CSV table of C-alpha atoms and ligand atoms in Angstrom, one decimal:
chain,number,residue,atom,x,y,z
L,12,MET,CA,32.6,-45.1,24.1
L,13,SER,CA,30.6,-46.9,24.7
L,14,LEU,CA,29.8,-51.1,24.7
L,15,PRO,CA,27.4,-52.4,22.2
L,16,GLN,CA,24.6,-54.0,23.2
L,17,PHE,CA,24.8,-58.8,23.0
L,18,LYS,CA,23.7,-61.0,25.3
L,19,LEU,CA,26.6,-62.3,28.2
L,20,PHE,CA,27.2,-66.3,28.5
L,21,ARG,CA,28.4,-67.6,31.9
L,22,PRO,CA,29.1,-71.3,31.9
L,23,ARG,CA,31.2,-73.1,35.5
L,24,SER,CA,32.0,-76.1,32.1
L,25,LEU,CA,34.1,-76.8,29.0
L,26,GLU,CA,31.1,-79.0,28.0
L,27,GLU,CA,29.2,-75.5,28.9
L,28,ALA,CA,30.8,-73.3,26.7
L,29,VAL,CA,31.1,-76.1,24.1
L,30,ALA,CA,27.3,-76.2,24.3
L,31,LEU,CA,26.8,-72.1,23.7
L,32,LEU,CA,29.9,-72.0,20.7
L,33,ALA,CA,28.0,-75.2,18.5
L,34,LYS,CA,24.5,-72.7,18.9
L,35,HIS,CA,26.0,-69.1,19.1
L,36,GLY,CA,29.2,-69.9,17.2
L,37,GLY,CA,28.3,-67.4,13.8
L,38,ASN,CA,28.3,-64.3,16.0
L,39,LEU,CA,29.4,-64.8,19.8
L,40,ARG,CA,32.8,-63.8,21.0
L,41,VAL,CA,34.7,-66.1,23.3
L,42,LEU,CA,36.4,-63.3,26.1
L,43,ALA,CA,39.5,-64.5,28.5
L,44,GLY,CA,41.3,-61.2,30.2
L,45,GLY,CA,38.6,-59.1,27.9
L,46,THR,CA,42.3,-56.3,28.3
L,47,ASP,CA,41.7,-56.4,24.5
L,48,LEU,CA,38.0,-57.7,23.4
L,49,ILE,CA,36.3,-54.4,25.4
L,50,PRO,CA,37.9,-51.6,23.7
L,51,SER,CA,38.1,-53.5,20.5
L,52,MET,CA,34.0,-54.4,21.4
L,53,ARG,CA,34.2,-49.7,22.4
L,54,GLN,CA,35.9,-49.2,19.1
L,55,ARG,CA,33.1,-51.2,17.0
L,56,LEU,CA,35.0,-53.3,15.5
L,57,PHE,CA,33.4,-55.9,17.1
L,58,ALA,CA,29.4,-55.9,17.8
L,59,PRO,CA,29.2,-59.9,18.5
L,60,GLU,CA,25.3,-60.4,19.2
L,61,PHE,CA,26.7,-62.6,22.2
L,62,VAL,CA,29.7,-62.7,24.4
L,63,LEU,CA,30.5,-66.0,26.0
L,64,ASP,CA,32.4,-65.1,29.3
L,65,ILE,CA,34.8,-68.1,30.1
L,66,ARG,CA,36.8,-66.5,33.1
L,67,HIS,CA,35.0,-69.0,35.5
L,68,ILE,CA,36.0,-72.2,33.8
L,69,GLU,CA,38.3,-73.9,36.3
L,70,GLU,CA,39.9,-76.4,34.0
L,71,LEU,CA,41.0,-74.1,31.7
L,72,LYS,CA,42.8,-72.2,34.5
L,73,GLY,CA,46.6,-73.1,36.0
L,74,ILE,CA,50.7,-73.7,35.3
L,75,HIS,CA,50.1,-78.0,35.4
L,76,ILE,CA,53.7,-80.1,34.9
L,77,VAL,CA,53.3,-84.1,33.5
L,78,THR,CA,55.9,-85.9,34.2
L,79,ARG,CA,57.6,-86.3,31.4
L,80,ARG,CA,56.2,-84.6,28.8
L,81,GLY,CA,56.2,-80.9,29.6
L,82,VAL,CA,53.5,-78.7,31.2
L,83,THR,CA,50.7,-78.4,30.5
L,84,ILE,CA,49.3,-74.4,30.3
L,85,GLY,CA,45.0,-74.2,30.5
L,86,ALA,CA,44.4,-70.4,28.2
L,87,LEU,CA,42.5,-68.8,30.9
L,88,THR,CA,46.4,-68.6,33.2
L,89,THR,CA,46.6,-65.1,33.3
L,90,LEU,CA,50.9,-63.3,31.9
L,91,SER,CA,50.7,-62.8,35.4
L,92,GLU,CA,50.4,-65.7,37.2
L,93,ILE,CA,52.9,-67.0,34.1
L,94,GLU,CA,54.7,-63.9,35.2
L,95,GLY,CA,55.8,-66.0,38.5
L,96,SER,CA,56.0,-68.9,37.6
L,97,ALA,CA,59.4,-69.9,38.7
L,98,PHE,CA,58.8,-73.6,37.7
L,99,LEU,CA,58.8,-72.3,34.0
L,100,ARG,CA,60.7,-68.8,35.2
L,101,GLN,CA,63.9,-72.1,35.5
L,102,HIS,CA,63.3,-74.7,32.5
L,103,TYR,CA,61.2,-72.1,30.2
L,104,ALA,CA,63.1,-68.6,30.2
L,105,VAL,CA,62.4,-67.2,27.5
L,106,LEU,CA,57.9,-67.8,28.3
L,107,THR,CA,58.1,-65.7,31.3
L,108,GLU,CA,60.6,-63.1,29.6
L,109,ALA,CA,58.2,-62.3,27.0
L,110,ALA,CA,54.9,-62.0,29.5
L,111,ALA,CA,56.4,-59.8,31.6
L,112,THR,CA,56.5,-57.1,28.6
L,113,VAL,CA,53.3,-57.3,28.1
L,114,ALA,CA,51.1,-54.2,28.5
L,115,SER,CA,52.1,-53.1,32.2
L,116,PRO,CA,51.1,-55.5,35.5
L,117,ILE,CA,47.6,-54.5,36.0
L,118,LEU,CA,46.6,-55.9,32.3
L,119,ARG,CA,48.8,-58.7,33.6
L,120,ASN,CA,47.2,-59.7,35.8
L,121,MET,CA,43.9,-59.5,33.7
L,122,GLY,CA,44.8,-60.7,30.5
L,123,THR,CA,46.0,-64.2,29.2
L,124,ILE,CA,47.9,-67.2,27.4
L,125,GLY,CA,44.8,-67.7,25.6
L,126,GLY,CA,43.5,-64.1,24.4
L,127,ASN,CA,47.5,-63.3,23.8
L,128,ILE,CA,47.6,-66.5,21.0
L,129,CYS,CA,44.1,-65.2,20.3
L,130,LEU,CA,44.8,-61.7,19.7
L,131,ASP,CA,43.4,-59.9,16.5
L,132,THR,CA,45.8,-58.0,14.3
L,133,ARG,CA,46.8,-54.6,14.5
L,134,CYS,CA,46.8,-51.7,12.6
L,135,LEU,CA,46.7,-47.8,12.3
L,136,TRP,CA,43.8,-48.0,9.9
L,137,TYR,CA,41.6,-50.6,12.3
L,138,ASN,CA,42.4,-50.0,15.3
L,139,GLN,CA,40.7,-46.4,15.9
L,140,SER,CA,37.2,-45.7,16.7
L,141,HIS,CA,34.0,-45.9,14.1
L,142,THR,CA,33.8,-42.3,13.2
L,143,TRP,CA,37.3,-42.0,13.0
L,144,ARG,CA,37.4,-45.6,10.3
L,145,LYS,CA,34.3,-44.0,8.3
L,146,GLY,CA,35.7,-40.6,8.0
L,147,CYS,CA,38.9,-42.4,6.4
L,148,GLY,CA,36.4,-44.1,4.1
L,149,PHE,CA,36.7,-47.6,7.0
L,150,CYS,CA,39.0,-50.6,4.7
L,151,ILE,CA,39.0,-54.6,3.8
L,152,LYS,CA,39.4,-55.7,7.5
L,153,LYS,CA,36.4,-53.8,8.6
L,154,ASP,CA,33.6,-52.7,6.9
L,155,GLY,CA,35.2,-51.2,3.7
L,156,ASN,CA,36.8,-52.8,0.5
L,157,LEU,CA,40.2,-51.0,0.5
L,158,CYS,CA,44.1,-51.1,2.2
L,159,HIS,CA,45.4,-47.6,3.2
L,160,VAL,CA,48.7,-50.1,3.8
L,161,ALA,CA,49.2,-52.0,0.2
L,162,PRO,CA,46.6,-49.8,-1.4
L,163,GLY,CA,45.2,-51.5,-5.1
L,164,GLY,CA,45.3,-54.3,-3.0
L,165,ASN,CA,43.1,-57.0,-1.9
L,166,LYS,CA,45.5,-58.7,0.8
L,167,CYS,CA,45.2,-57.3,4.7
L,168,TRP,CA,48.9,-57.3,6.3
L,169,ALA,CA,47.7,-56.2,10.2
L,170,ALA,CA,50.3,-57.5,12.0
L,171,PHE,CA,49.4,-59.7,14.8
L,172,SER,CA,51.7,-58.0,18.2
L,173,GLY,CA,51.0,-60.3,20.8
L,174,ASP,CA,54.1,-61.2,22.8
L,175,THR,CA,54.6,-64.3,24.1
L,176,PRO,CA,53.5,-66.0,20.4
L,177,PRO,CA,57.5,-65.9,18.9
L,178,ALA,CA,58.4,-67.2,22.4
L,179,LEU,CA,55.9,-70.7,22.4
L,180,LEU,CA,57.2,-70.7,18.9
L,181,CYS,CA,59.6,-70.6,20.8
L,182,LEU,CA,59.7,-74.0,22.3
L,183,ASN,CA,57.6,-76.0,19.8
L,184,ALA,CA,53.5,-75.3,21.5
L,185,GLU,CA,51.4,-77.1,20.8
L,186,ILE,CA,48.0,-76.4,21.3
L,187,GLU,CA,44.4,-77.8,22.3
L,188,ILE,CA,40.9,-76.5,20.5
L,189,ALA,CA,37.7,-78.1,21.7
L,190,GLY,CA,34.8,-77.8,19.2
L,191,PRO,CA,31.4,-79.6,18.6
L,192,ALA,CA,33.1,-81.8,17.1
L,193,GLY,CA,35.9,-82.9,19.7
L,194,ALA,CA,38.7,-81.5,21.3
L,195,ARG,CA,41.9,-80.9,18.5
L,196,ARG,CA,46.3,-80.8,19.5
L,197,LEU,CA,47.7,-79.0,16.7
L,198,PRO,CA,51.6,-77.4,17.1
L,199,LEU,CA,51.1,-73.7,17.3
L,200,ALA,CA,53.2,-73.1,14.1
L,201,SER,CA,49.9,-73.8,12.7
L,202,PHE,CA,47.6,-71.6,13.8
L,203,TYR,CA,48.6,-68.4,12.0
L,204,THR,CA,47.5,-67.8,8.7
L,205,GLY,CA,49.6,-64.5,7.6
L,206,ILE,CA,46.4,-63.1,6.4
L,207,GLY,CA,45.8,-60.1,8.3
L,208,ASP,CA,41.8,-60.1,8.4
L,209,ASP,CA,41.8,-63.7,9.2
L,210,TYR,CA,44.8,-64.2,11.0
L,211,ARG,CA,43.8,-68.1,13.0
L,212,LYS,CA,42.6,-70.8,12.5
L,213,LEU,CA,40.1,-70.9,14.5
L,214,GLN,CA,36.1,-72.1,13.6
L,215,PRO,CA,33.9,-69.8,15.1
L,216,ASN,CA,32.3,-72.3,17.2
L,217,GLU,CA,35.8,-73.5,19.0
L,218,ILE,CA,37.5,-72.1,21.3
L,219,LEU,CA,41.8,-72.5,22.6
L,220,THR,CA,41.6,-74.4,25.6
L,221,ARG,CA,45.5,-75.1,26.9
L,222,VAL,CA,48.8,-74.5,25.6
L,223,PHE,CA,51.3,-77.2,25.9
L,224,LEU,CA,55.7,-77.1,25.9
L,225,PRO,CA,56.9,-80.4,25.2
L,226,GLU,CA,59.7,-81.2,28.5
L,227,SER,CA,62.6,-81.2,24.5
L,228,SER,CA,62.3,-77.6,24.7
L,229,ALA,CA,62.7,-77.2,28.3
L,230,ASN,CA,66.0,-76.1,29.5
L,231,TYR,CA,67.3,-74.0,26.6
L,232,ARG,CA,68.0,-70.7,26.9
L,233,GLY,CA,66.3,-67.2,25.6
L,234,VAL,CA,65.2,-64.1,26.0
L,235,TYR,CA,62.6,-61.7,24.4
L,236,ARG,CA,64.2,-57.8,23.1
L,237,LYS,CA,60.7,-55.8,22.1
L,238,LEU,CA,60.0,-52.3,20.5
L,239,ARG,CA,57.5,-50.9,22.3
L,240,ILE,CA,56.7,-46.2,21.8
L,241,ARG,CA,55.9,-46.5,25.6
L,242,GLY,CA,58.3,-48.6,27.4
L,243,SER,CA,56.1,-48.8,30.6
L,244,ILE,CA,52.6,-49.9,28.8
L,245,ASP,CA,52.8,-51.1,24.8
L,246,TYR,CA,52.0,-53.6,22.6
L,247,PRO,CA,55.1,-54.8,20.5
L,248,LEU,CA,56.1,-52.7,16.9
L,249,ALA,CA,58.9,-55.4,17.0
L,250,GLY,CA,60.2,-58.6,18.6
L,251,VAL,CA,61.9,-60.9,18.7
L,252,ALA,CA,62.8,-64.4,21.0
L,253,VAL,CA,65.4,-67.0,20.9
L,254,THR,CA,66.1,-69.6,22.5
L,255,MET,CA,69.8,-71.5,22.7
L,256,LYS,CA,71.7,-75.2,23.9
L,257,ARG,CA,75.5,-75.1,23.8
L,258,PHE,CA,77.9,-78.4,24.5
L,259,ASN,CA,82.0,-77.2,24.8
L,260,GLY,CA,80.2,-73.6,24.3
L,261,HIS,CA,79.1,-74.5,20.8
L,262,VAL,CA,75.9,-74.3,19.7
L,263,SER,CA,74.0,-77.8,19.3
L,264,GLU,CA,71.1,-75.7,18.7
L,265,ALA,CA,68.9,-72.3,18.5
L,266,ARG,CA,65.6,-70.9,17.6
L,267,VAL,CA,64.3,-67.1,16.3
L,268,ALA,CA,60.9,-66.2,16.3
L,269,ILE,CA,59.7,-62.9,15.3
L,270,THR,CA,56.0,-60.6,15.5
L,271,ALA,CA,54.2,-56.9,14.9
L,272,VAL,CA,56.1,-57.0,11.7
L,273,ASN,CA,53.8,-59.6,9.8
L,274,PRO,CA,50.5,-61.0,10.2
L,275,ALA,CA,51.9,-64.0,12.4
L,276,PRO,CA,54.1,-64.3,14.4
L,277,MET,CA,57.4,-66.4,12.5
L,278,LEU,CA,59.7,-68.6,13.3
L,279,VAL,CA,63.1,-67.4,11.2
L,280,GLY,CA,64.1,-70.7,8.9
L,281,LYS,CA,68.5,-71.0,8.0
L,282,VAL,CA,68.8,-70.6,12.2
L,283,GLY,CA,69.7,-74.2,12.9
L,284,PRO,CA,72.3,-74.5,9.6
L,285,LEU,CA,74.3,-71.2,10.7
L,286,LEU,CA,74.6,-71.9,14.1
L,287,GLU,CA,74.8,-75.0,15.3
L,288,GLY,CA,78.3,-76.8,15.4
L,289,LYS,CA,79.5,-73.5,16.2
L,290,VAL,CA,81.4,-70.5,18.8
L,291,VAL,CA,79.1,-66.9,18.7
L,292,ASP,CA,80.4,-64.4,17.6
L,293,GLU,CA,79.7,-60.7,16.6
L,294,ALA,CA,79.4,-61.4,12.8
L,295,LEU,CA,78.1,-64.6,13.7
L,296,ALA,CA,75.4,-63.3,15.7
L,297,GLU,CA,74.9,-60.4,13.0
L,298,ALA,CA,73.5,-62.5,10.5
L,299,VAL,CA,70.8,-64.6,12.2
L,300,GLY,CA,70.2,-60.8,12.6
L,301,GLU,CA,70.2,-60.2,8.6
L,302,LEU,CA,68.1,-63.5,7.9
L,303,ALA,CA,65.2,-62.1,10.9
L,304,ALA,CA,65.7,-58.7,8.6
L,305,ARG,CA,64.3,-61.4,5.9
L,306,THR,CA,61.5,-62.7,7.0
L,307,ALA,CA,60.6,-59.7,8.8
L,308,LYS,CA,58.0,-57.6,6.3
L,309,PRO,CA,56.4,-54.3,8.2
L,310,LEU,CA,54.6,-52.1,6.9
L,311,THR,CA,52.8,-48.2,7.3
L,312,THR,CA,50.6,-50.8,10.0
L,313,SER,CA,51.3,-47.9,13.0
L,314,ALA,CA,53.3,-45.5,13.3
L,315,LEU,CA,56.8,-46.5,13.5
L,316,THR,CA,58.2,-46.6,10.1
L,317,PRO,CA,58.3,-50.4,8.7
L,318,GLU,CA,62.4,-49.0,7.7
L,319,TYR,CA,62.8,-47.9,12.0
L,320,ARG,CA,61.1,-51.5,12.8
L,321,ARG,CA,63.6,-53.5,9.6
L,322,GLU,CA,66.0,-52.2,10.9
L,323,MET,CA,65.3,-52.9,14.8
L,324,ILE,CA,64.8,-56.7,14.3
L,325,ARG,CA,67.6,-56.7,13.1
L,326,VAL,CA,69.5,-54.6,16.3
L,327,PHE,CA,67.3,-56.8,18.7
L,328,THR,CA,68.5,-60.7,17.3
L,329,LYS,CA,71.5,-59.7,17.4
L,330,ARG,CA,71.7,-59.0,20.5
L,331,ALA,CA,69.9,-60.8,22.3
L,332,VAL,CA,71.2,-63.9,20.3
L,333,LEU,CA,75.4,-62.6,22.4
L,334,ALA,CA,73.5,-62.0,25.3
L,335,VAL,CA,71.4,-66.3,24.9
L,336,ALA,CA,75.5,-66.9,23.7
L,337,THR,CA,77.1,-65.5,26.6
L,338,SER,CA,74.7,-66.0,29.7
I,404,FAD,C1,47.1,-50.8,26.4
I,404,FAD,C2,47.0,-51.8,26.2
I,404,FAD,C3,48.4,-52.5,25.9
I,404,FAD,C4,48.8,-53.5,25.7
I,404,FAD,N1,49.8,-54.0,25.5
I,404,FAD,C5,50.5,-56.0,24.9
I,404,FAD,C6,51.6,-56.5,25.0
I,404,FAD,O1,52.4,-55.2,25.1
I,404,FAD,N2,51.4,-57.2,23.9
I,404,FAD,C7,50.2,-57.5,24.1
I,404,FAD,O2,50.8,-58.8,23.5
I,404,FAD,N3,49.4,-57.5,23.9
I,404,FAD,C8,49.1,-56.4,24.5
I,404,FAD,N4,47.4,-56.0,25.1
I,404,FAD,C9,46.8,-57.2,24.6
I,404,FAD,C10,45.9,-57.8,25.9
I,404,FAD,O3,46.9,-56.9,27.1
I,404,FAD,C11,46.8,-59.0,25.9
I,404,FAD,O4,46.9,-59.0,24.6
I,404,FAD,C12,46.9,-60.4,26.2
I,404,FAD,O5,47.1,-61.7,26.1
I,404,FAD,C13,45.4,-60.0,26.1
I,404,FAD,O6,44.1,-61.1,26.9
I,404,FAD,P1,42.5,-61.0,26.9
I,404,FAD,O7,42.6,-62.6,27.6
I,404,FAD,O8,42.6,-60.2,28.0
I,404,FAD,O9,42.0,-61.8,25.9
I,404,FAD,P2,40.8,-61.0,25.5
I,404,FAD,O10,40.7,-59.8,25.8
I,404,FAD,O11,39.5,-61.4,26.5
I,404,FAD,O12,40.7,-62.0,23.7
I,404,FAD,C14,41.6,-61.3,22.4
I,404,FAD,C15,41.0,-62.5,21.8
I,404,FAD,O13,41.0,-63.7,22.0
I,404,FAD,C16,40.5,-64.2,22.3
I,404,FAD,N5,39.6,-65.5,22.4
I,404,FAD,C17,40.2,-64.7,23.5
I,404,FAD,N6,40.8,-66.2,24.8
I,404,FAD,C18,40.4,-67.3,24.2
I,404,FAD,C19,39.6,-68.6,24.0
I,404,FAD,N7,40.2,-69.0,24.9
I,404,FAD,N8,40.0,-69.3,22.9
I,404,FAD,C20,39.1,-68.9,22.0
I,404,FAD,N9,39.2,-67.1,21.3
I,404,FAD,C21,39.9,-66.2,22.5
I,404,FAD,C22,39.0,-63.1,21.9
I,404,FAD,O14,37.5,-63.2,21.9
I,404,FAD,C23,39.2,-61.6,20.8
I,404,FAD,O15,39.4,-62.0,19.5
I,404,FAD,C24,47.4,-54.5,25.5
I,404,FAD,C25,46.6,-54.2,25.9
I,404,FAD,C26,46.1,-52.5,26.1
I,404,FAD,C27,44.6,-52.4,26.9
I,405,SF4,S1,46.3,-53.8,6.3
I,405,SF4,FE1,44.5,-52.3,5.7
I,405,SF4,S2,43.0,-54.0,5.6
I,405,SF4,FE2,44.6,-54.3,7.1
I,405,SF4,S3,43.7,-53.8,8.8
I,405,SF4,FE3,45.7,-51.8,7.9
I,405,SF4,S4,44.8,-50.4,6.8
I,405,SF4,FE4,42.9,-52.3,6.5
């Protein structure tokens, strides 16, 4: 499948990029690693008039430790750099573990943390060629007005399928967004809308610039578990991140977040009150798994059934909670 025609911009600074976004935002797509955008453009999911290749903006690259405040990660930092960072592995282990499960080594060398956070939602009826989608009459997310997954409804349920956002949610990460009106900082948890065809709060003239991990989230034990069809290279069909701190064997803080089973990555509610002050055992881990399974609302957006994906959320959460509690 060939790429549609577009005009390419290659800004060297954030200022230049923001000026181009202000001028062409409505008909422009940001390209970081391109590992998701380019295949999507080949499938004619996007046919922008302009593409803004931000890969040459040095100020958006790298992992910067800010004493007593935490870490700032530039949006263009590759997933391989995150996976390979000894500092992140030691202090924010859940993030390096999640990054290491994305796609394959080659795609992680190209793919960026910003691209992973901004990743488009996915659906069996959407991530297909134009001819395939046309044969089905298209759908709400692109070119049509019906949903094949929830017929009769008017909401798109395409699943958010990035691996690092649940880890970042467990770490209370914040993000910075820049645009013509300046820069704003917000919790990652408030970036996603939960609507499949309008899944992120990012204006067409805005760009994600940085991710902040607070120092208060450092040194939690953390694990990430995911279900995928091809173990060596695939999007999650269910994913769970767990972070935990313990004191004298008792849980002092715990968070769980899930991905790929809702139109947004989601923190699982009531995990803290359930676990805090207790020693984790099988029954308690099972109860957390149950909470996570109830938060998951998978539909027939992927090759595996919703029932199986919800069950895997329960099983993986239980296993992940036991793994962090015994590590
Ligand atoms: C075979 C295959 C397997 C994959 N498996 C996985 C997987 O297991 N897990 C997973 O999470 N992903 C997977 N991916 C998707 C992708 O490789 C990753 O999500 C990657 O992190 C995307 O980053 P990127 O820099 O390449 O994003 P791009 O493709 O450049 O961009 C992705 C989207 O984000 C937007 N964007 C990118 N950067 C910014 C920014 N700074 N500001 C605003 N918007 C921005 C783009 O406009 C686009 O809409 C897979 C892709 C392929 C092709
Ligand atoms: S959930 Fe429905 S509207 Fe959304 S991409 Fe899938 S079929 Fe299309």
